[in-house]
């Protein structure tokens, strides 16, 4: 976790959270927790197929200023929404009027379900992870909440278990059927590294993000519309594919085996399977490329990932394709692809450092002229996962 002193953005968020805490509760917070957003470099729609993903935590954070209470209440102020919600740890219900608070409620529910004794707390939340852009503002909130309970209730929780309980909160309390990737990287990210995660065994390895290039995220500003229903549909299509192939999950099939069984399934199921199986292979090749410092190869694999998501998995959209096309046309781009669930949200590009300023300007201009949408472009650092912000002043 960077200290607030070395990161102006984090310092501004910390100050906002601390002063809002003082105003709301008449006291200073005892701790400030920061949990990053994330970007997936490659390995898209593979997590729920027991496959491989390669995300990095980024230097955008959900921040929680917290302090203990002597009762069983949890009070939350959401600064960015100008809203409040509170609940009792004795009886955790959904809040229909403040649905945003179901993430914190769900995490408390999941932790308690594990037998952990939670202490009441006052909390203020503010975040600069954009909401609904595919950078996982929700996992940042969940993992920050779990960490906040850990700190104030003084129990041990390893990073993998924390990620699993946050996923459980989102799946079973919030009702969003997400995979493990987001909570995992937000919980366990490592500065300067991406994590190769095996979504079946939950083994992981930190892989250095190469020097001499930048990770650039371009937000299309196209908000995801179809995503929930299409996401669930893709999951079903993958399950059907695995069933036809007689395996537990698509992770268990090589591309060669899939090609041999082409005749056993309808064309649509084949295409869906083709994306997942080839994406798993690309992700493992991408890790080898990084270990060999072959950034050109890594970039080509990102490009191929986009084509596969666009044509076989059909989760791209005009805006994502325009952004990727603008990036591909830019000198200095090593690779570019859509990232996240799709149908809007962000692209991720690997760009030579020397070409990064020009990339930011030119890609934004080209995209805006083609779509009429004004994009947001972030040059990112790979960050640590959740942690405490040191409060030195
Ligand atoms: P994302 O792709 O950003 O994770 P989701 O729809 O999964 O999008 O999660 C967004 C939800 O997370 C918001 O609707 C809200 O409930 C919660 N959330 C994210 N950021 C904040 C915030 N700053 N304050 C309160 N709630 C937040
Ligand atoms: Mg989310």
GROMACS .gro file of C-alpha atoms and ligand atoms in nm:
model
  421
    1UNK     CA    1   0.000   0.000   0.000
    2UNK     CA    2   0.154   0.334  -0.099
    3UNK     CA    3   0.153   0.592   0.178
    4UNK     CA    4  -0.084   0.881   0.127
    5UNK     CA    5   0.220   1.108   0.114
    6UNK     CA    6   0.362   0.960  -0.205
    7UNK     CA    7   0.034   0.947  -0.391
    8UNK     CA    8  -0.159   1.272  -0.432
    9UNK     CA    9  -0.476   1.095  -0.540
   10UNK     CA   10  -0.478   0.870  -0.237
   11UNK     CA   11  -0.399   1.167  -0.012
   12UNK     CA   12  -0.700   1.358  -0.144
   13UNK     CA   13  -0.929   1.059  -0.094
   14UNK     CA   14  -0.793   1.001   0.255
   15UNK     CA   15  -0.855   1.362   0.355
   16UNK     CA   16  -1.206   1.351   0.219
   17UNK     CA   17  -1.284   1.031   0.410
   18UNK     CA   18  -1.129   1.153   0.735
   19UNK     CA   19  -1.310   1.484   0.741
   20UNK     CA   20  -1.642   1.321   0.645
   21UNK     CA   21  -1.589   1.073   0.929
   22UNK     CA   22  -1.526   1.353   1.176
   23UNK     CA   23  -1.843   1.532   1.060
   24UNK     CA   24  -2.060   1.223   1.069
   25UNK     CA   25  -1.941   1.065   1.394
   26UNK     CA   26  -1.785   1.356   1.586
   27UNK     CA   27  -1.459   1.168   1.621
   28UNK     CA   28  -1.148   1.079   1.420
   29UNK     CA   29  -1.131   0.739   1.246
   30UNK     CA   30  -0.889   0.489   1.399
   31UNK     CA   31  -0.791   0.343   1.059
   32UNK     CA   32  -0.820   0.407   0.688
   33UNK     CA   33  -0.843   0.103   0.459
   34UNK     CA   34  -0.773   0.125   0.085
   35UNK     CA   35  -0.868  -0.143  -0.168
   36UNK     CA   36  -0.770  -0.101  -0.535
   37UNK     CA   37  -0.968  -0.143  -0.854
   38UNK     CA   38  -0.830  -0.386  -1.106
   39UNK     CA   39  -0.768  -0.441  -1.473
   40UNK     CA   40  -0.741  -0.779  -1.640
   41UNK     CA   41  -0.447  -0.791  -1.883
   42UNK     CA   42  -0.557  -1.117  -2.044
   43UNK     CA   43  -0.778  -1.419  -1.964
   44UNK     CA   44  -1.132  -1.290  -2.013
   45UNK     CA   45  -1.442  -1.496  -1.936
   46UNK     CA   46  -1.214  -1.778  -1.826
   47UNK     CA   47  -1.256  -1.748  -1.449
   48UNK     CA   48  -1.595  -1.918  -1.429
   49UNK     CA   49  -1.459  -2.194  -1.654
   50UNK     CA   50  -1.199  -2.286  -1.389
   51UNK     CA   51  -0.934  -2.128  -1.613
   52UNK     CA   52  -0.653  -1.874  -1.596
   53UNK     CA   53  -0.662  -1.496  -1.559
   54UNK     CA   54  -0.389  -1.231  -1.540
   55UNK     CA   55  -0.519  -0.919  -1.365
   56UNK     CA   56  -0.333  -0.637  -1.190
   57UNK     CA   57  -0.454  -0.411  -0.910
   58UNK     CA   58  -0.446  -0.045  -1.017
   59UNK     CA   59  -0.381   0.289  -0.851
   60UNK     CA   60  -0.747   0.376  -0.806
   61UNK     CA   61  -0.897   0.293  -0.468
   62UNK     CA   62  -1.206   0.251  -0.260
   63UNK     CA   63  -1.123   0.410   0.073
   64UNK     CA   64  -1.287   0.344   0.407
   65UNK     CA   65  -1.229   0.553   0.716
   66UNK     CA   66  -1.339   0.339   1.010
   67UNK     CA   67  -1.370   0.335   1.387
   68UNK     CA   68  -1.506   0.077   1.633
   69UNK     CA   69  -1.843   0.100   1.810
   70UNK     CA   70  -1.943  -0.051   2.140
   71UNK     CA   71  -2.268  -0.195   2.008
   72UNK     CA   72  -2.364  -0.427   1.722
   73UNK     CA   73  -2.445  -0.153   1.475
   74UNK     CA   74  -2.268  -0.084   1.147
   75UNK     CA   75  -2.315   0.273   1.027
   76UNK     CA   76  -2.206   0.369   0.677
   77UNK     CA   77  -2.181   0.705   0.504
   78UNK     CA   78  -2.130   0.683   0.127
   79UNK     CA   79  -1.975   1.021   0.054
   80UNK     CA   80  -1.990   0.990  -0.325
   81UNK     CA   81  -2.361   0.909  -0.316
   82UNK     CA   82  -2.444   1.147  -0.033
   83UNK     CA   83  -2.625   0.858   0.133
   84UNK     CA   84  -2.629   0.668   0.460
   85UNK     CA   85  -2.730   0.324   0.571
   86UNK     CA   86  -2.703   0.130   0.895
   87UNK     CA   87  -2.769  -0.224   1.007
   88UNK     CA   88  -2.742  -0.448   1.309
   89UNK     CA   89  -2.497  -0.739   1.308
   90UNK     CA   90  -2.766  -0.940   1.493
   91UNK     CA   91  -2.995  -0.943   1.191
   92UNK     CA   92  -2.847  -0.855   0.852
   93UNK     CA   93  -3.117  -0.770   0.599
   94UNK     CA   94  -3.104  -0.622   0.250
   95UNK     CA   95  -3.157  -0.248   0.220
   96UNK     CA   96  -3.386  -0.197  -0.079
   97UNK     CA   97  -3.365   0.182  -0.060
   98UNK     CA   98  -2.983   0.187  -0.038
   99UNK     CA   99  -2.885  -0.103  -0.254
  100UNK     CA  100  -2.523   0.013  -0.260
  101UNK     CA  101  -2.500  -0.093   0.108
  102UNK     CA  102  -2.585  -0.454   0.026
  103UNK     CA  103  -2.217  -0.504  -0.060
  104UNK     CA  104  -2.110  -0.418   0.296
  105UNK     CA  105  -2.405  -0.609   0.443
  106UNK     CA  106  -2.322  -0.911   0.229
  107UNK     CA  107  -1.961  -0.914   0.342
  108UNK     CA  108  -2.063  -0.891   0.710
  109UNK     CA  109  -2.309  -1.175   0.647
  110UNK     CA  110  -2.046  -1.393   0.477
  111UNK     CA  111  -1.786  -1.331   0.751
  112UNK     CA  112  -2.039  -1.417   1.022
  113UNK     CA  113  -2.140  -1.726   0.829
  114UNK     CA  114  -1.778  -1.836   0.868
  115UNK     CA  115  -1.814  -1.810   1.244
  116UNK     CA  116  -1.615  -1.488   1.277
  117UNK     CA  117  -1.721  -1.253   1.558
  118UNK     CA  118  -1.767  -0.901   1.421
  119UNK     CA  119  -1.758  -0.581   1.612
  120UNK     CA  120  -1.985  -0.286   1.529
  121UNK     CA  121  -1.825  -0.002   1.336
  122UNK     CA  122  -1.864   0.345   1.196
  123UNK     CA  123  -1.756   0.374   0.836
  124UNK     CA  124  -1.719   0.638   0.568
  125UNK     CA  125  -1.670   0.521   0.208
  126UNK     CA  126  -1.536   0.719  -0.085
  127UNK     CA  127  -1.379   0.581  -0.403
  128UNK     CA  128  -1.215   0.692  -0.726
  129UNK     CA  129  -1.267   0.357  -0.895
  130UNK     CA  130  -1.523   0.445  -1.162
  131UNK     CA  131  -1.850   0.260  -1.106
  132UNK     CA  132  -1.974   0.023  -1.374
  133UNK     CA  133  -1.672   0.066  -1.605
  134UNK     CA  134  -1.539  -0.284  -1.556
  135UNK     CA  135  -1.263  -0.184  -1.314
  136UNK     CA  136  -1.446  -0.362  -1.033
  137UNK     CA  137  -1.552  -0.087  -0.799
  138UNK     CA  138  -1.773  -0.348  -0.631
  139UNK     CA  139  -1.488  -0.585  -0.542
  140UNK     CA  140  -1.291  -0.287  -0.408
  141UNK     CA  141  -1.583  -0.206  -0.175
  142UNK     CA  142  -1.626  -0.569  -0.068
  143UNK     CA  143  -1.262  -0.639   0.003
  144UNK     CA  144  -1.217  -0.307   0.183
  145UNK     CA  145  -1.517  -0.398   0.401
  146UNK     CA  146  -1.378  -0.742   0.486
  147UNK     CA  147  -1.043  -0.589   0.572
  148UNK     CA  148  -1.210  -0.321   0.786
  149UNK     CA  149  -1.387  -0.590   0.991
  150UNK     CA  150  -1.060  -0.782   1.017
  151UNK     CA  151  -0.877  -0.479   1.157
  152UNK     CA  152  -1.144  -0.372   1.408
  153UNK     CA  153  -1.261  -0.717   1.514
  154UNK     CA  154  -0.902  -0.846   1.531
  155UNK     CA  155  -0.925  -1.179   1.356
  156UNK     CA  156  -0.689  -1.337   1.106
  157UNK     CA  157  -0.808  -1.404   0.753
  158UNK     CA  158  -0.574  -1.502   0.473
  159UNK     CA  159  -0.606  -1.323   0.142
  160UNK     CA  160  -0.754  -1.619  -0.048
  161UNK     CA  161  -1.023  -1.686   0.214
  162UNK     CA  162  -1.102  -1.315   0.222
  163UNK     CA  163  -1.148  -1.318  -0.156
  164UNK     CA  164  -1.373  -1.627  -0.140
  165UNK     CA  165  -1.594  -1.474   0.130
  166UNK     CA  166  -1.628  -1.149  -0.067
  167UNK     CA  167  -1.723  -1.348  -0.375
  168UNK     CA  168  -1.980  -1.533  -0.166
  169UNK     CA  169  -2.120  -1.197  -0.054
  170UNK     CA  170  -2.160  -1.082  -0.415
  171UNK     CA  171  -2.298  -1.417  -0.537
  172UNK     CA  172  -2.533  -1.506  -0.254
  173UNK     CA  173  -2.625  -1.178  -0.088
  174UNK     CA  174  -2.604  -0.913  -0.363
  175UNK     CA  175  -2.714  -1.168  -0.623
  176UNK     CA  176  -2.449  -1.116  -0.891
  177UNK     CA  177  -2.306  -1.438  -1.023
  178UNK     CA  178  -1.941  -1.326  -1.059
  179UNK     CA  179  -1.626  -1.540  -1.069
  180UNK     CA  180  -1.337  -1.519  -0.821
  181UNK     CA  181  -1.097  -1.299  -1.020
  182UNK     CA  182  -1.199  -0.954  -0.897
  183UNK     CA  183  -1.201  -1.022  -0.525
  184UNK     CA  184  -0.883  -1.225  -0.558
  185UNK     CA  185  -0.670  -0.957  -0.722
  186UNK     CA  186  -0.812  -0.679  -0.503
  187UNK     CA  187  -0.726  -0.890  -0.200
  188UNK     CA  188  -0.381  -1.011  -0.310
  189UNK     CA  189  -0.245  -0.772  -0.573
  190UNK     CA  190   0.126  -0.692  -0.565
  191UNK     CA  191   0.287  -0.366  -0.663
  192UNK     CA  192   0.462  -0.377  -1.002
  193UNK     CA  193   0.308  -0.717  -1.076
  194UNK     CA  194   0.014  -0.887  -1.238
  195UNK     CA  195  -0.111  -1.214  -1.084
  196UNK     CA  196  -0.155  -1.531  -1.280
  197UNK     CA  197  -0.446  -1.697  -1.102
  198UNK     CA  198  -0.554  -2.053  -1.154
  199UNK     CA  199  -0.925  -2.015  -1.087
  200UNK     CA  200  -0.964  -2.385  -1.005
  201UNK     CA  201  -0.684  -2.449  -0.757
  202UNK     CA  202  -0.659  -2.081  -0.656
  203UNK     CA  203  -0.281  -2.108  -0.687
  204UNK     CA  204  -0.130  -1.782  -0.798
  205UNK     CA  205   0.201  -1.637  -0.908
  206UNK     CA  206   0.310  -1.275  -0.927
  207UNK     CA  207   0.449  -1.185  -1.270
  208UNK     CA  208   0.634  -0.853  -1.308
  209UNK     CA  209   0.473  -0.598  -1.538
  210UNK     CA  210   0.751  -0.527  -1.789
  211UNK     CA  211   0.961  -0.214  -1.761
  212UNK     CA  212   0.962   0.035  -2.044
  213UNK     CA  213   0.592   0.015  -2.114
  214UNK     CA  214   0.268   0.140  -1.961
  215UNK     CA  215  -0.066  -0.017  -1.898
  216UNK     CA  216  -0.328   0.223  -2.032
  217UNK     CA  217  -0.698   0.187  -1.960
  218UNK     CA  218  -0.944   0.362  -2.192
  219UNK     CA  219  -1.299   0.395  -2.065
  220UNK     CA  220  -1.537   0.403  -2.362
  221UNK     CA  221  -1.799   0.574  -2.143
  222UNK     CA  222  -2.046   0.335  -2.296
  223UNK     CA  223  -2.225   0.192  -1.995
  224UNK     CA  224  -2.291  -0.175  -1.999
  225UNK     CA  225  -2.649  -0.255  -2.075
  226UNK     CA  226  -2.701  -0.618  -2.165
  227UNK     CA  227  -2.427  -0.738  -1.946
  228UNK     CA  228  -2.610  -0.928  -1.671
  229UNK     CA  229  -2.837  -1.133  -1.892
  230UNK     CA  230  -2.569  -1.197  -2.156
  231UNK     CA  231  -2.318  -1.290  -1.888
  232UNK     CA  232  -2.549  -1.552  -1.745
  233UNK     CA  233  -2.623  -1.679  -2.094
  234UNK     CA  234  -2.250  -1.718  -2.171
  235UNK     CA  235  -2.205  -1.914  -1.849
  236UNK     CA  236  -2.483  -2.149  -1.953
  237UNK     CA  237  -2.335  -2.188  -2.301
  238UNK     CA  238  -1.999  -2.280  -2.148
  239UNK     CA  239  -2.162  -2.533  -1.915
  240UNK     CA  240  -2.338  -2.688  -2.211
  241UNK     CA  241  -2.007  -2.709  -2.398
  242UNK     CA  242  -1.835  -2.876  -2.103
  243UNK     CA  243  -2.120  -3.125  -2.071
  244UNK     CA  244  -2.103  -3.220  -2.439
  245UNK     CA  245  -1.726  -3.258  -2.410
  246UNK     CA  246  -1.769  -3.470  -2.097
  247UNK     CA  247  -1.545  -3.255  -1.877
  248UNK     CA  248  -1.598  -3.075  -1.548
  249UNK     CA  249  -1.516  -2.735  -1.701
  250UNK     CA  250  -1.376  -2.598  -2.027
  251UNK     CA  251  -1.044  -2.561  -1.851
  252UNK     CA  252  -1.001  -2.936  -1.897
  253UNK     CA  253  -0.992  -2.924  -2.278
  254UNK     CA  254  -0.703  -2.840  -2.512
  255UNK     CA  255  -0.763  -2.657  -2.838
  256UNK     CA  256  -0.668  -2.971  -3.026
  257UNK     CA  257  -0.928  -3.177  -2.838
  258UNK     CA  258  -1.193  -2.914  -2.897
  259UNK     CA  259  -1.127  -2.901  -3.271
  260UNK     CA  260  -1.160  -3.281  -3.287
  261UNK     CA  261  -1.503  -3.265  -3.122
  262UNK     CA  262  -1.635  -2.985  -3.339
  263UNK     CA  263  -1.898  -3.207  -3.496
  264UNK     CA  264  -2.045  -3.296  -3.156
  265UNK     CA  265  -2.191  -2.952  -3.093
  266UNK     CA  266  -2.386  -2.673  -3.257
  267UNK     CA  267  -2.191  -2.388  -3.417
  268UNK     CA  268  -2.270  -2.133  -3.147
  269UNK     CA  269  -2.159  -2.355  -2.858
  270UNK     CA  270  -1.842  -2.434  -3.051
  271UNK     CA  271  -1.757  -2.068  -3.090
  272UNK     CA  272  -1.810  -2.001  -2.720
  273UNK     CA  273  -1.592  -2.298  -2.629
  274UNK     CA  274  -1.332  -2.190  -2.883
  275UNK     CA  275  -1.296  -1.854  -2.714
  276UNK     CA  276  -1.256  -1.997  -2.365
  277UNK     CA  277  -1.017  -2.275  -2.460
  278UNK     CA  278  -0.799  -2.054  -2.680
  279UNK     CA  279  -0.803  -1.775  -2.421
  280UNK     CA  280  -0.671  -2.011  -2.154
  281UNK     CA  281  -0.387  -2.107  -2.386
  282UNK     CA  282  -0.315  -1.741  -2.468
  283UNK     CA  283  -0.306  -1.648  -2.101
  284UNK     CA  284  -0.045  -1.910  -2.022
  285UNK     CA  285   0.157  -1.811  -2.328
  286UNK     CA  286   0.132  -1.447  -2.219
  287UNK     CA  287   0.289  -1.532  -1.884
  288UNK     CA  288   0.579  -1.707  -2.058
  289UNK     CA  289   0.618  -1.406  -2.285
  290UNK     CA  290   0.638  -1.174  -1.983
  291UNK     CA  291   0.888  -1.398  -1.810
  292UNK     CA  292   1.102  -1.386  -2.126
  293UNK     CA  293   1.058  -1.009  -2.147
  294UNK     CA  294   0.896  -1.055  -2.488
  295UNK     CA  295   0.651  -0.765  -2.475
  296UNK     CA  296   0.586  -0.781  -2.849
  297UNK     CA  297   0.456  -1.136  -2.813
  298UNK     CA  298   0.250  -1.038  -2.512
  299UNK     CA  299   0.090  -0.758  -2.715
  300UNK     CA  300   0.003  -0.991  -3.002
  301UNK     CA  301  -0.172  -1.224  -2.758
  302UNK     CA  302  -0.376  -0.930  -2.626
  303UNK     CA  303  -0.480  -0.845  -2.983
  304UNK     CA  304  -0.581  -1.206  -3.048
  305UNK     CA  305  -0.781  -1.207  -2.725
  306UNK     CA  306  -0.983  -0.910  -2.847
  307UNK     CA  307  -1.058  -1.073  -3.181
  308UNK     CA  308  -1.172  -1.389  -3.004
  309UNK     CA  309  -1.396  -1.197  -2.762
  310UNK     CA  310  -1.542  -1.001  -3.051
  311UNK     CA  311  -1.599  -1.283  -3.299
  312UNK     CA  312  -1.631  -1.606  -3.103
  313UNK     CA  313  -1.763  -1.493  -2.767
  314UNK     CA  314  -1.952  -1.192  -2.904
  315UNK     CA  315  -1.925  -0.973  -2.596
  316UNK     CA  316  -1.767  -0.667  -2.759
  317UNK     CA  317  -1.959  -0.368  -2.897
  318UNK     CA  318  -1.904  -0.089  -3.146
  319UNK     CA  319  -1.746   0.142  -2.889
  320UNK     CA  320  -1.497  -0.118  -2.762
  321UNK     CA  321  -1.405  -0.210  -3.120
  322UNK     CA  322  -1.351   0.157  -3.212
  323UNK     CA  323  -1.130   0.213  -2.909
  324UNK     CA  324  -0.922  -0.095  -2.984
  325UNK     CA  325  -0.895   0.001  -3.353
  326UNK     CA  326  -0.771   0.348  -3.255
  327UNK     CA  327  -0.513   0.189  -3.024
  328UNK     CA  328  -0.400  -0.063  -3.286
  329UNK     CA  329  -0.342   0.224  -3.533
  330UNK     CA  330  -0.114   0.403  -3.289
  331UNK     CA  331   0.266   0.365  -3.314
  332UNK     CA  332   0.396   0.246  -2.978
  333UNK     CA  333   0.099   0.019  -2.910
  334UNK     CA  334   0.218  -0.331  -2.828
  335UNK     CA  335  -0.132  -0.473  -2.783
  336UNK     CA  336  -0.488  -0.373  -2.704
  337UNK     CA  337  -0.812  -0.546  -2.612
  338UNK     CA  338  -1.143  -0.504  -2.438
  339UNK     CA  339  -1.127  -0.589  -2.068
  340UNK     CA  340  -1.398  -0.692  -1.824
  341UNK     CA  341  -1.729  -0.855  -1.903
  342UNK     CA  342  -1.788  -0.652  -2.222
  343UNK     CA  343  -2.076  -0.464  -2.390
  344UNK     CA  344  -1.911  -0.137  -2.290
  345UNK     CA  345  -1.665  -0.042  -2.019
  346UNK     CA  346  -1.292  -0.030  -2.079
  347UNK     CA  347  -1.010  -0.143  -2.302
  348UNK     CA  348  -0.659  -0.220  -2.179
  349UNK     CA  349  -0.350  -0.151  -2.386
  350UNK     CA  350   0.018  -0.214  -2.340
  351UNK     CA  351   0.208   0.086  -2.480
  352UNK     CA  352   0.579   0.165  -2.509
  353UNK     CA  353   0.659   0.431  -2.248
  354UNK     CA  354   0.799   0.670  -2.507
  355UNK     CA  355   0.472   0.661  -2.700
  356UNK     CA  356   0.237   0.687  -2.405
  357UNK     CA  357   0.164   1.063  -2.413
  358UNK     CA  358   0.088   1.052  -2.785
  359UNK     CA  359  -0.127   0.741  -2.731
  360UNK     CA  360  -0.336   0.913  -2.466
  361UNK     CA  361  -0.404   1.214  -2.689
  362UNK     CA  362  -0.444   1.046  -3.025
  363UNK     CA  363  -0.656   0.750  -2.919
  364UNK     CA  364  -0.891   0.975  -2.724
  365UNK     CA  365  -0.927   1.212  -3.019
  366UNK     CA  366  -0.983   0.939  -3.276
  367UNK     CA  367  -1.235   0.760  -3.055
  368UNK     CA  368  -1.430   1.076  -2.984
  369UNK     CA  369  -1.446   1.171  -3.351
  370UNK     CA  370  -1.580   0.823  -3.440
  371UNK     CA  371  -1.832   0.777  -3.163
  372UNK     CA  372  -1.916   1.121  -3.025
  373UNK     CA  373  -1.830   0.991  -2.677
  374UNK     CA  374  -1.561   1.154  -2.469
  375UNK     CA  375  -1.343   0.877  -2.326
  376UNK     CA  376  -1.150   0.873  -2.001
  377UNK     CA  377  -0.792   0.749  -2.027
  378UNK     CA  378  -0.585   0.629  -1.729
  379UNK     CA  379  -0.217   0.544  -1.737
  380UNK     CA  380  -0.195   0.290  -1.453
  381UNK     CA  381   0.053   0.155  -1.207
  382UNK     CA  382   0.020  -0.200  -1.083
  383UNK     CA  383  -0.053  -0.168  -0.712
  384UNK     CA  384  -0.069  -0.370  -0.396
  385UNK     CA  385  -0.398  -0.523  -0.289
  386UNK     CA  386  -0.601  -0.410   0.010
  387UNK     CA  387  -0.418  -0.256   0.305
  388UNK     CA  388  -0.410   0.020   0.562
  389UNK     CA  389  -0.320   0.373   0.460
  390UNK     CA  390  -0.063   0.504   0.702
  391UNK     CA  391  -0.199   0.807   0.886
  392UNK     CA  392   0.105   1.012   0.966
  393UNK     CA  393  -0.059   1.351   0.993
  394LIG     P1  394  -1.814  -0.249  -1.129
  394LIG     O1  395  -1.781  -0.302  -1.264
  394LIG     O2  396  -1.761  -0.110  -1.112
  394LIG     O3  397  -1.772  -0.342  -1.020
  394LIG     P2  398  -2.075  -0.319  -1.033
  394LIG     O4  399  -2.210  -0.293  -1.086
  394LIG     O5  400  -2.030  -0.459  -1.015
  394LIG     O6  401  -1.973  -0.236  -1.123
  394LIG     O7  402  -2.062  -0.252  -0.889
  394LIG     C1  403  -2.098  -0.118  -0.868
  394LIG     C2  404  -2.166  -0.105  -0.734
  394LIG     O8  405  -2.067  -0.108  -0.627
  394LIG     C3  406  -2.237   0.027  -0.715
  394LIG     O9  407  -2.366   0.023  -0.772
  394LIG     C4  408  -2.241   0.038  -0.564
  394LIG    O10  409  -2.340  -0.044  -0.511
  394LIG     C5  410  -2.105  -0.020  -0.522
  394LIG     N1  411  -2.009   0.092  -0.518
  394LIG     C6  412  -1.903   0.111  -0.598
  394LIG     N2  413  -1.840   0.227  -0.568
  394LIG     C7  414  -1.910   0.285  -0.468
  394LIG     C8  415  -1.897   0.407  -0.395
  394LIG     N3  416  -1.799   0.494  -0.423
  394LIG     N4  417  -1.987   0.432  -0.298
  394LIG     C9  418  -2.086   0.345  -0.270
  394LIG     N5  419  -2.105   0.229  -0.336
  394LIG    C10  420  -2.018   0.198  -0.434
  395LIG    MG1  421  -1.842  -0.544  -1.007
   0.00000   0.00000   0.00000
